[in-house]
Amino acid sequence: MKVLIVNTSERTGGAAVAAGRLVEALNNNAVKATMLVRDKQTDEITVVGLPHRWLRRWHFLWERLVIYVRMHFNYSRVFEIDLANSGCDITRLREFREADVIHLHWINQGMLSLGGIRKILKSGKPVVWTMHDLWPATALCHYARGCRRYMAHCQQCPLLPGRGSDHDLSTVVWRRKQNMLSAGSIYFVACSRWLEGEAKKSALLHGQHITSIPNPINTRIYHPQDQAEARRQTGLPTEGRIILFVSQKVTDERKGISYFVEAIRKLVEQHPELQADTRIAILGSHADDVAAQLPLTTHSLGYLSDERQIVAVYNAADVFVTPSLEDNLPNTIMESLACGVPCVGFRVGGIPEMIDHLKNGYVAEFRNASDLAKGIGWVLTEADRNALRGEALRKVTLNYSQSSVSLRYSELYQEALATKHFML
């Protein structure tokens, strides 16, 4: 069986990381997988980049220009929505013709258009689409932010300026997506049970096959290491406790940095004894922008692309804190658990599926900085560290290993192929 996995980027973003890990997992478990991307960033032979760089750039710029105009020339939200009004035709590529199954992942920002997806469906090849966020189930947005219009019909989108018309951009794109889906069925896969539940509520996906399969992780790369050695590798203090925060962009409001700052302040108030020997490590861009707000000595590690260094950062930590306000199945939690590091996060999205409360970490009440602080304090001062570590590793082995995830996808591919053959 040959599977073509399609994603906008090879390495940038959580979806790219997850898609790349799935390619590796499938190839390691007897399924031939190739990844097709708009932005090829390495020499990896299992990854193919789209041809015609100028055309790829045009698709991206045209979509952004249309959004910019629709936003009344306000740049602040240009990247919060996607229209898929322009994209590449991949059905002409050799990799597409040779594939038995087409597996879409995050295909926005000029990778595929809705018309292009419709053409893929009309080719007759089985199509699987892994949802890394809610965009396939809504008209425009990747995260609904409390909006529930997609359960009936997207219109008067809160992200659009001057909404009031029943024929605004969200309505137009909703109808285009309906037209796209009329060309054939898709096997939608959510990375978490939470997202599966949200997708099943979408009127747009009514009647479509929807299930959930988590992302895989390579435990030969992400695994426990000696903490003292990890700290030496990363330049972090070898003594004391370290609280870790990770985000591609630290100041992204959705990642909850304001709650992290407030929680650390409350932690110091509740446990003043921690101030002497507890440090914070922040991994991600714009880390310096928040370091001064924290009452503990903070080490800004910046953005790292070297996977070995990233693994060392996790292993240097005593607890990983992820106060995301809306998230699917964060790679960061999976990476931390695979390194045997307990996690603390809010009860939102797929996070409670990953963090087992008081077993491999602490699940705090949503948007409750006091409870977040309580969880951090519990991990650092009360919990049995070895027990937390063991439960973290057990969670990953049972749920996120390459073999378990690739097996579930293989079964889904076989089901999709069998259904197509039956229909023919």
C-alpha angles and dihedrals in degrees: 000000000000120000125191112205113199123201133152096236133029097213113357116099136011094279091054091051092048093046091049091050090051091053089053093045093050094047090049090053104049100272115116107226132178126185121220115199141172092218112044109189106170141039092250107147094213090061123078125192125216116256126239104048094196091056092049089051091049093054090052095046095045093054092047091048092052090049092046091054092045089051089058090250093302108142098192096089101029092114098041094080137040130204102184087213092141133033148127128291104233096174091088094057122103090231090058095047092050096048122100093198130028111213115192123198126165102346103165135119097055101321098109132001124213087251089052092052090048088054090051090053092048090053088075095235116133111259126208119185121195110206112217090175139358099279097105088056098046136051101245117344132085094201120032096210091208097316114132101183092112089070088072111008131328110241137134089027113209089222092061123083120241094013113180105107121100086216100056125136094276091056092049094050092044089058091047090054090049089053091049093052092049088071093070148320126286130203101227117202122193117201091223137033088238092059090044089057092049092048091052089056092057115106088207093064096042109142095015123123108256127178138146131245121167124233117262129237130202105239090190086070102030105051139122118289135180105287096215092052091047090053092050090051092052098039093244123141112278092214130062133018127312126205113201130210120182131185134144086233111020094201094055102128092217091061090063102233091157090060090048091054092048092046092052090051091052091045091057090048092051096040109027089167089070093064094077099056108016124098136181125227119197119195117193143055120305091025091139090060092071104027093090091055094062123091093215129070105274130205114204107207096179123208116331126193098175105100093205090057092048091052089050090052092055091047091051091060131087094200136010117216122200113176094176114164095206125012141147113210106330115218088211093065091048091049092049094048091048088057090051094251117139119234136218122199146142125279095254138115115341095335096099088054090060103036111059104207113250090353108075096359144323131292110208126202112268116277090355108133092181091058090044089055090047090054094050090048091048092054094045101042112018114025126089102253095204092050091051091048093050093049091048092055092044091053092054095045094051099041115019108032118126093243096052095045096043090051092054092049092046090055090049092050090051090050092050092048092047092050092050092049091048091052091050 
